[in-house]
mmCIF file of C-alpha atoms in Angstrom:
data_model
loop_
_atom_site.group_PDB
_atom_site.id
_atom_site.type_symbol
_atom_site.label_atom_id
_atom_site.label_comp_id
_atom_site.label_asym_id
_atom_site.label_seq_id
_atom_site.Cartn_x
_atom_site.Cartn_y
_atom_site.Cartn_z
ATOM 1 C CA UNK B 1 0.000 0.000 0.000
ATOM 2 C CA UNK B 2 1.358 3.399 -0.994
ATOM 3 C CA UNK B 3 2.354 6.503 0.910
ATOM 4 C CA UNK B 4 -1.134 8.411 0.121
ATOM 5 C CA UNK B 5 -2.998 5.831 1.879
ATOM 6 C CA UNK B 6 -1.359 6.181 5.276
ATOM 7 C CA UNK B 7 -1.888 10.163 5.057
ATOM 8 C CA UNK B 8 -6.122 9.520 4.858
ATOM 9 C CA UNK B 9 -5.494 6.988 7.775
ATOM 10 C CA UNK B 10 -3.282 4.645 10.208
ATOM 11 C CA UNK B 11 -3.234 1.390 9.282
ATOM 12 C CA UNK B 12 -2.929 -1.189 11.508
ATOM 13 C CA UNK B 13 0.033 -4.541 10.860
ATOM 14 C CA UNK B 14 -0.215 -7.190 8.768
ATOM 15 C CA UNK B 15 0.993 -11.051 9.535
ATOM 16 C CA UNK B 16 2.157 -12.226 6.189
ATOM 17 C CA UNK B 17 1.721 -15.663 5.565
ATOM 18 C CA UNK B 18 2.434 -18.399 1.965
ATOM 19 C CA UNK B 19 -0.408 -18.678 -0.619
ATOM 20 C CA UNK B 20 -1.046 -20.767 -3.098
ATOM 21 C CA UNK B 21 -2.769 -18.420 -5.054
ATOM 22 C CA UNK B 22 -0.921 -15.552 -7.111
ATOM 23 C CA UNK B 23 -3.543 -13.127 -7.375
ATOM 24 C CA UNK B 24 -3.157 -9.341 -6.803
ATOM 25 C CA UNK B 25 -3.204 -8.113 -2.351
ATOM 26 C CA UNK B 26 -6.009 -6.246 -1.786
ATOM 27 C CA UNK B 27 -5.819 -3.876 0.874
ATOM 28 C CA UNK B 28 -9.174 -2.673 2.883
ATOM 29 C CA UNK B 29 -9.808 -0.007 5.470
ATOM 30 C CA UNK B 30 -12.940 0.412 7.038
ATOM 31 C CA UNK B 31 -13.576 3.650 8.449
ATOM 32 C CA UNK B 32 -16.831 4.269 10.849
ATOM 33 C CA UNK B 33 -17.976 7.134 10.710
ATOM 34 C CA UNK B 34 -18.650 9.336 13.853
ATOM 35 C CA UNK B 35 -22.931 10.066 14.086
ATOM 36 C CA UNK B 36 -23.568 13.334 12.151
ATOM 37 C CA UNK B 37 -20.133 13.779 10.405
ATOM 38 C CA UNK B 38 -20.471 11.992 7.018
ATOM 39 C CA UNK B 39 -21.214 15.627 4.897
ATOM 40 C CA UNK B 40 -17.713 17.167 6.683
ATOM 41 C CA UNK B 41 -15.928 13.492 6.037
ATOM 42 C CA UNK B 42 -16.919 13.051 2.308
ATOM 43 C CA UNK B 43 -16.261 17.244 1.986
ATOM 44 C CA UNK B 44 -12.515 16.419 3.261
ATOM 45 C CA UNK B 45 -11.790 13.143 1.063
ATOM 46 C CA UNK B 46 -12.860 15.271 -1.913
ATOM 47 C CA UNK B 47 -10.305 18.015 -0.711
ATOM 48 C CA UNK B 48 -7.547 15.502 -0.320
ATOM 49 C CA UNK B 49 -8.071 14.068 -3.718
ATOM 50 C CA UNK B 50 -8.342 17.442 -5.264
ATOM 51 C CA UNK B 51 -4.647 18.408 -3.437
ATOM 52 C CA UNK B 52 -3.273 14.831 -4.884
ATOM 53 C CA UNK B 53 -4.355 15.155 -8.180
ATOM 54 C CA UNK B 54 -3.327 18.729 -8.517
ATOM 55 C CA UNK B 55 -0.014 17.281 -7.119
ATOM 56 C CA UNK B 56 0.338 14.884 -9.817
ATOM 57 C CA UNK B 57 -0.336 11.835 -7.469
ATOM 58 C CA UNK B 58 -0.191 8.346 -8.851
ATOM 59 C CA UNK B 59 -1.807 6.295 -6.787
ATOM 60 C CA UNK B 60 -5.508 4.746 -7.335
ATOM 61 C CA UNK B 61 -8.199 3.834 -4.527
ATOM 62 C CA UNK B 62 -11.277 3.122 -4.511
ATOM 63 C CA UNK B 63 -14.181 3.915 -1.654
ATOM 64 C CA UNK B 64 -17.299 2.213 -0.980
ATOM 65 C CA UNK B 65 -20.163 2.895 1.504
ATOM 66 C CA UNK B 66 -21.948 0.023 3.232
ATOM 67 C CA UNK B 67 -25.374 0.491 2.752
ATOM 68 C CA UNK B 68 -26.540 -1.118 5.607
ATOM 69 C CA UNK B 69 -25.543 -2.563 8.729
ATOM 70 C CA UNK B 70 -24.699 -0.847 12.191
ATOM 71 C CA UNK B 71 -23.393 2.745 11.694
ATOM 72 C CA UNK B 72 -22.150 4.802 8.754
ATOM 73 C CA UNK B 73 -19.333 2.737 7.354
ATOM 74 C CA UNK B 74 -16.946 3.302 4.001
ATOM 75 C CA UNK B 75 -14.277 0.963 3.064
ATOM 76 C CA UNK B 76 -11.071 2.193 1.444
ATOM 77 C CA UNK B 77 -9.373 -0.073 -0.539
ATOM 78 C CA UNK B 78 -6.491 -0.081 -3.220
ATOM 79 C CA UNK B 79 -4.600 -2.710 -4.977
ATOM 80 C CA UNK B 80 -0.690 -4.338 -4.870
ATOM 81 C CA UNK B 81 0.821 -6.707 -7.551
ATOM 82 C CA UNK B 82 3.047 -8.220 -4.897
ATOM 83 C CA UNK B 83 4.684 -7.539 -1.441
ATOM 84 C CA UNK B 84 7.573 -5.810 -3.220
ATOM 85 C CA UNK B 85 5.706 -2.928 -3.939
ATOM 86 C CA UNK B 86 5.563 -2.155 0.153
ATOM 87 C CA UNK B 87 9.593 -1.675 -0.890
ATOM 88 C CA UNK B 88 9.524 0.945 -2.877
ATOM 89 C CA UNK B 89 9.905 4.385 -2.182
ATOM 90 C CA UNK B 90 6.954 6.082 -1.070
ATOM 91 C CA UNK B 91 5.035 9.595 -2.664
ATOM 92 C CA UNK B 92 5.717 12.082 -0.936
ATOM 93 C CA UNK B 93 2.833 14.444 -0.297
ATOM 94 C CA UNK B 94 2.836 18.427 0.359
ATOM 95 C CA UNK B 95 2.026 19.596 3.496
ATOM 96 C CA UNK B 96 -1.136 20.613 2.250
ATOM 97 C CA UNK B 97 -2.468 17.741 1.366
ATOM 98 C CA UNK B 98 -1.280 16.423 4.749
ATOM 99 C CA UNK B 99 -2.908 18.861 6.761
ATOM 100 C CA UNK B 100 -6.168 18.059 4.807
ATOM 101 C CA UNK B 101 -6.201 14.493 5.845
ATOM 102 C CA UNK B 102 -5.085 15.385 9.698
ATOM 103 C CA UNK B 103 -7.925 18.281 10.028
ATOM 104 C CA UNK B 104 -10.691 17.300 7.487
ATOM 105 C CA UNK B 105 -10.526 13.749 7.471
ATOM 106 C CA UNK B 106 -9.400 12.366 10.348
ATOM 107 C CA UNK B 107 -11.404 13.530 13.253
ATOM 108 C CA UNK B 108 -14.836 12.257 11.562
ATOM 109 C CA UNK B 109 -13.699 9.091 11.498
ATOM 110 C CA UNK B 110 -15.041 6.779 15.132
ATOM 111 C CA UNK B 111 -13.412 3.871 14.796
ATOM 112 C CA UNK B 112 -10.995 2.043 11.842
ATOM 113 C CA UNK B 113 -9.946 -1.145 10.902
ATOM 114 C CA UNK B 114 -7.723 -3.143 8.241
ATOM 115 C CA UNK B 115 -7.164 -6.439 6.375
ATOM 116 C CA UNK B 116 -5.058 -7.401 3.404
ATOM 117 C CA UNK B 117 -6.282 -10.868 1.168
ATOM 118 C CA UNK B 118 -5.277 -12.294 -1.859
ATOM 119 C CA UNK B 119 -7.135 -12.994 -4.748
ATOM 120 C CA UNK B 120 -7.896 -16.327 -5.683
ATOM 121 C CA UNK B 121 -8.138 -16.195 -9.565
ATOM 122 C CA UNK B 122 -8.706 -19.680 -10.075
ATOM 123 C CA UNK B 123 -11.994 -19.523 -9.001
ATOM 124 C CA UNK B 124 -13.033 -16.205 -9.471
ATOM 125 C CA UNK B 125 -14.985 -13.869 -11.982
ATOM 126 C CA UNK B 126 -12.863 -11.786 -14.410
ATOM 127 C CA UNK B 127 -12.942 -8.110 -12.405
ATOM 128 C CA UNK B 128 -12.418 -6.350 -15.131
ATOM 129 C CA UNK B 129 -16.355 -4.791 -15.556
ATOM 130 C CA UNK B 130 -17.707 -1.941 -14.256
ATOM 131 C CA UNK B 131 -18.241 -2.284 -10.655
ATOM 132 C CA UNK B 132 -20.941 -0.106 -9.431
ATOM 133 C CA UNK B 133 -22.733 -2.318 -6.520
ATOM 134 C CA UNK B 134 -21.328 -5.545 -4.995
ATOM 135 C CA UNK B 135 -22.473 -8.027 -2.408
ATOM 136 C CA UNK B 136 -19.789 -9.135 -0.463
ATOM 137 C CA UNK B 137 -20.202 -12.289 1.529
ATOM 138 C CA UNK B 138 -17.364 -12.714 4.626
ATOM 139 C CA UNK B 139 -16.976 -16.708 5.642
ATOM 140 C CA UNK B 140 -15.236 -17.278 9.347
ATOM 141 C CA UNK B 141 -14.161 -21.228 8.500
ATOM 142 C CA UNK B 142 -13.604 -24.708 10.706
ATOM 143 C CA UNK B 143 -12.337 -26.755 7.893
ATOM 144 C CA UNK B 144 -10.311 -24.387 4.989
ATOM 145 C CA UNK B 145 -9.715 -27.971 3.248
ATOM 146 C CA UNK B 146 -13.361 -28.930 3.525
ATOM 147 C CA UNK B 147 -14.462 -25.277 2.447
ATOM 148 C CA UNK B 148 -12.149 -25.102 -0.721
ATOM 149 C CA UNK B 149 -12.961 -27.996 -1.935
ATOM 150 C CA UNK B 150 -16.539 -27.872 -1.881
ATOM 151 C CA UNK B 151 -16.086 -24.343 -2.956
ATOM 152 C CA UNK B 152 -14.300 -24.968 -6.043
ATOM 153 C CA UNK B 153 -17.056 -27.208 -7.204
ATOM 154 C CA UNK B 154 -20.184 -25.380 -6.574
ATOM 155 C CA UNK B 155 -18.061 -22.665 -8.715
ATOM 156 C CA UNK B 156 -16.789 -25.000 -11.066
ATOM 157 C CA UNK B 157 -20.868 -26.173 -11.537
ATOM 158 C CA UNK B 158 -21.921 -22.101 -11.779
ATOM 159 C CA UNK B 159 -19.021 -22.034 -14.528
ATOM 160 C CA UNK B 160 -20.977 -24.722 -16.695
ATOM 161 C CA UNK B 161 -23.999 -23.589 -16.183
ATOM 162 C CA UNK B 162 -23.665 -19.869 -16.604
ATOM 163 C CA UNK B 163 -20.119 -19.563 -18.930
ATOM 164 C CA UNK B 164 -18.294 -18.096 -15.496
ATOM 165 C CA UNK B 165 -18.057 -17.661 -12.232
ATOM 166 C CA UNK B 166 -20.471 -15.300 -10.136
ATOM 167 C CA UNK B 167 -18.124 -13.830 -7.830
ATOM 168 C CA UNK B 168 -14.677 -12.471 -6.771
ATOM 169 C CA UNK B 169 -13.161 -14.932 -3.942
ATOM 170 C CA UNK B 170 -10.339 -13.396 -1.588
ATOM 171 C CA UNK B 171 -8.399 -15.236 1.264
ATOM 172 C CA UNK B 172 -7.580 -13.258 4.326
ATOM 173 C CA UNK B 173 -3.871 -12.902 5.056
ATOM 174 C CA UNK B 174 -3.189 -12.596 9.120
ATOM 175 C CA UNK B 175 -6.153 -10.510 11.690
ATOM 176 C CA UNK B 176 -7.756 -10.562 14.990
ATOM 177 C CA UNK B 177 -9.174 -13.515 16.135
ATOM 178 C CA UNK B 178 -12.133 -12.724 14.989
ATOM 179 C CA UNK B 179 -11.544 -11.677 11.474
ATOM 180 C CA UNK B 180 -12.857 -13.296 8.791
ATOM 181 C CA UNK B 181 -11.074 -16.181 6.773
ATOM 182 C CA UNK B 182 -12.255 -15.667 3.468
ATOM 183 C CA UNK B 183 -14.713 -13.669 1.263
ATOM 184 C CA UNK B 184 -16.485 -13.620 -2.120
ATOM 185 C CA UNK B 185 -17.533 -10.371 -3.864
ATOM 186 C CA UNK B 186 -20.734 -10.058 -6.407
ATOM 187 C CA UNK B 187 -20.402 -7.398 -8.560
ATOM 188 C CA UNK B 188 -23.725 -5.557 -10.284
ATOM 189 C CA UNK B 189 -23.463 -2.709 -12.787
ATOM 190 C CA UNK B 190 -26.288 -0.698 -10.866
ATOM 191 C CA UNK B 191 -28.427 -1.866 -7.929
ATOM 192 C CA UNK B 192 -31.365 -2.523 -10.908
ATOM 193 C CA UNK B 193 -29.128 -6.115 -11.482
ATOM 194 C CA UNK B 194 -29.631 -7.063 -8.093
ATOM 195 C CA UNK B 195 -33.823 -7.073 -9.304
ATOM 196 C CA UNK B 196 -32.814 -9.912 -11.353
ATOM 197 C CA UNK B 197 -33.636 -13.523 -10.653
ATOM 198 C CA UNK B 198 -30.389 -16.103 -11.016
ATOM 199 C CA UNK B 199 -30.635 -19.337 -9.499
ATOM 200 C CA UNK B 200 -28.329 -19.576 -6.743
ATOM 201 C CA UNK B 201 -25.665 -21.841 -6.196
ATOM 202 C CA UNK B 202 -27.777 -24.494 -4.349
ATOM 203 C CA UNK B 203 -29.743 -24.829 -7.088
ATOM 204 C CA UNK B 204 -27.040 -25.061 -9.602
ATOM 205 C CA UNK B 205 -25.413 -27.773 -7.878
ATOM 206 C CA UNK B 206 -29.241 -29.903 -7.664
ATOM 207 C CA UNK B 207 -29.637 -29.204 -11.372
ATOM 208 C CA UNK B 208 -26.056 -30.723 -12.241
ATOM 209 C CA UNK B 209 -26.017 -33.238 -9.211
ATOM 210 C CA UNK B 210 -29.419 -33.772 -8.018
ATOM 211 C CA UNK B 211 -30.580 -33.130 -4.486
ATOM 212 C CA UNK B 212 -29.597 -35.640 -2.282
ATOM 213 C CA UNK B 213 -25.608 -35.185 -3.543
ATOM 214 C CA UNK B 214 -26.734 -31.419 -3.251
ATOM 215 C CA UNK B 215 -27.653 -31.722 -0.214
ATOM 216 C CA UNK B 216 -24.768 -33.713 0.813
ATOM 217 C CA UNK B 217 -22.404 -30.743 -0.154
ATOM 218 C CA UNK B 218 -24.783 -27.994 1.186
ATOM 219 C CA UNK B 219 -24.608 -29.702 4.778
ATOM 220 C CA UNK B 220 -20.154 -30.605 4.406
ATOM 221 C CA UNK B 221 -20.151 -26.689 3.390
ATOM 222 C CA UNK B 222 -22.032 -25.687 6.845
ATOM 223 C CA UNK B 223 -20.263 -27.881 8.323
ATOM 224 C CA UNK B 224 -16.803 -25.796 7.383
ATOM 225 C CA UNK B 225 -18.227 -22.747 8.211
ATOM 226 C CA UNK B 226 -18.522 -21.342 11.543
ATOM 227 C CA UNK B 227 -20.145 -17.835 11.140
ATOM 228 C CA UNK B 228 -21.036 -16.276 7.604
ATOM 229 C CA UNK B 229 -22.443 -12.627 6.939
ATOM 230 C CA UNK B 230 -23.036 -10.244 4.096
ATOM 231 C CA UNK B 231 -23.183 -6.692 3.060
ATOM 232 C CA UNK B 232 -24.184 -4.394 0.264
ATOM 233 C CA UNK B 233 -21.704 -1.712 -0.592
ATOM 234 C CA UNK B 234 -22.208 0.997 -3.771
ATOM 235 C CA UNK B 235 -18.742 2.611 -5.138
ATOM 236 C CA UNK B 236 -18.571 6.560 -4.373
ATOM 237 C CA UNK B 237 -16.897 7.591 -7.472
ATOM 238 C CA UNK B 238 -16.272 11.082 -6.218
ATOM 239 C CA UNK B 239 -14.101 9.823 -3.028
ATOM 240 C CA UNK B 240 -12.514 7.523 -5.291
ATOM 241 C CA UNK B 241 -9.217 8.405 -7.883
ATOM 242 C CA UNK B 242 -9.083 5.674 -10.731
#
């Protein structure tokens, strides 16, 4: 994660750990927002990215607000081919744009926290579209071997019967105990996509499999899986520099 970053907030340490997967680090922030204070937080992000880009800044996030859930949330994330990048040397930003992230940024912000994953291509949707809306789906797991494996089938049966995956799967690198273990993002060009009806992976898997060997996998999945939960987040492409 670059320089700019650390200037909108402090991050906390990662563990690093092997993967099998080669897929880009994704790096996420999620920033509560303090009751009251979203119009003078969104104000100062705009103002920061306004001083970066008139400072010829280089680096690209992207920031997302959870539409629902408990509080006002936004997630900052941004991208890293490898762990080399953390090597390099860092922007350096004017003390303008500094002071614009320690007074208009900073002290809306309640509470933050931050995780780093890995894509896992293999099994994953081509990210290339134009994310607008996604449904992100976090997975605290008992059995990783058990969860992968069933995993890679249900995809591999939404792959046959739809031409390619649904979602964007990530594995969790280090966190609290707490934290989750993996996740799998569902992109939609607008909220209208999430009007339309796809059968879901359950049903997929009965269709190819029929239902008692669907059932069978639906139970070895729960099984794997200790707590599961979802949110709905919509890009804010005026917080965001792409």
């Amino acid at each position: 994660m670059k320089k700019v970053i650390f200037f909108l907030l402090v991050l906390s340490s990662y563990v690093v750990t092997s993967q099998e997967e080669q897929g880009y680090l994704l790096n996420a922030s999620e920033l509560k927002i303090k009751p009251g204070h979203d119009a003078q937080f969104t104000e100062g992000v705009q103002k920061f990215k306004t001083c970066y880009q008139e400072n010829q800044g280089t680096d690209i996030w992207n920031i997302w607000k959870r539409i629902h859930g408990d509080g006002n949330v936004y997630v900052l994330t941004s991208t890293m081919e490898n762990w080399a990048e953390l090597d390099k040397d860092q922007e350096e930003q004017t003390e303008e744009c500094q002071n614009i992230a320690r007074e208009s940024i900073w002290p809306h912000i309640e509470s933050s926290s931050s995780s780093i994953a890995r894509l896992m291509p293999n099994i994953s949707k081509d990210n290339g579209g134009d994310m607008q809306v996604i449904y992100v789906t976090f997975f605290n797991v008992e059995n990783a071997p058990e969860f992968l494996e069933i995993v890679k089938e249900v995809v591999t049966a939404m792959e046959e019967d739809q031409g390619e995956p649904r979602g964007i799967w990530y594995s969790f690198i280090g966190g609290a105990a707490d934290a989750p273990d993996y996740m799998v993002s569902v992109p939609y060009d607008n909220f209208a996509g999430l009007d339309i009806d796809q059968d879901g992976p359950w049903e997929i898997m009965e269709k190819k499999h029929g239902k008692a060997k669907m059932e069978e996998m639906r139970n070895r999945f729960r099984n794997s899986v200790s707590h599961m939960w979802s949110y709905l987040y919509e890009l804010k492409g005026d917080l965001s520099k792409q």
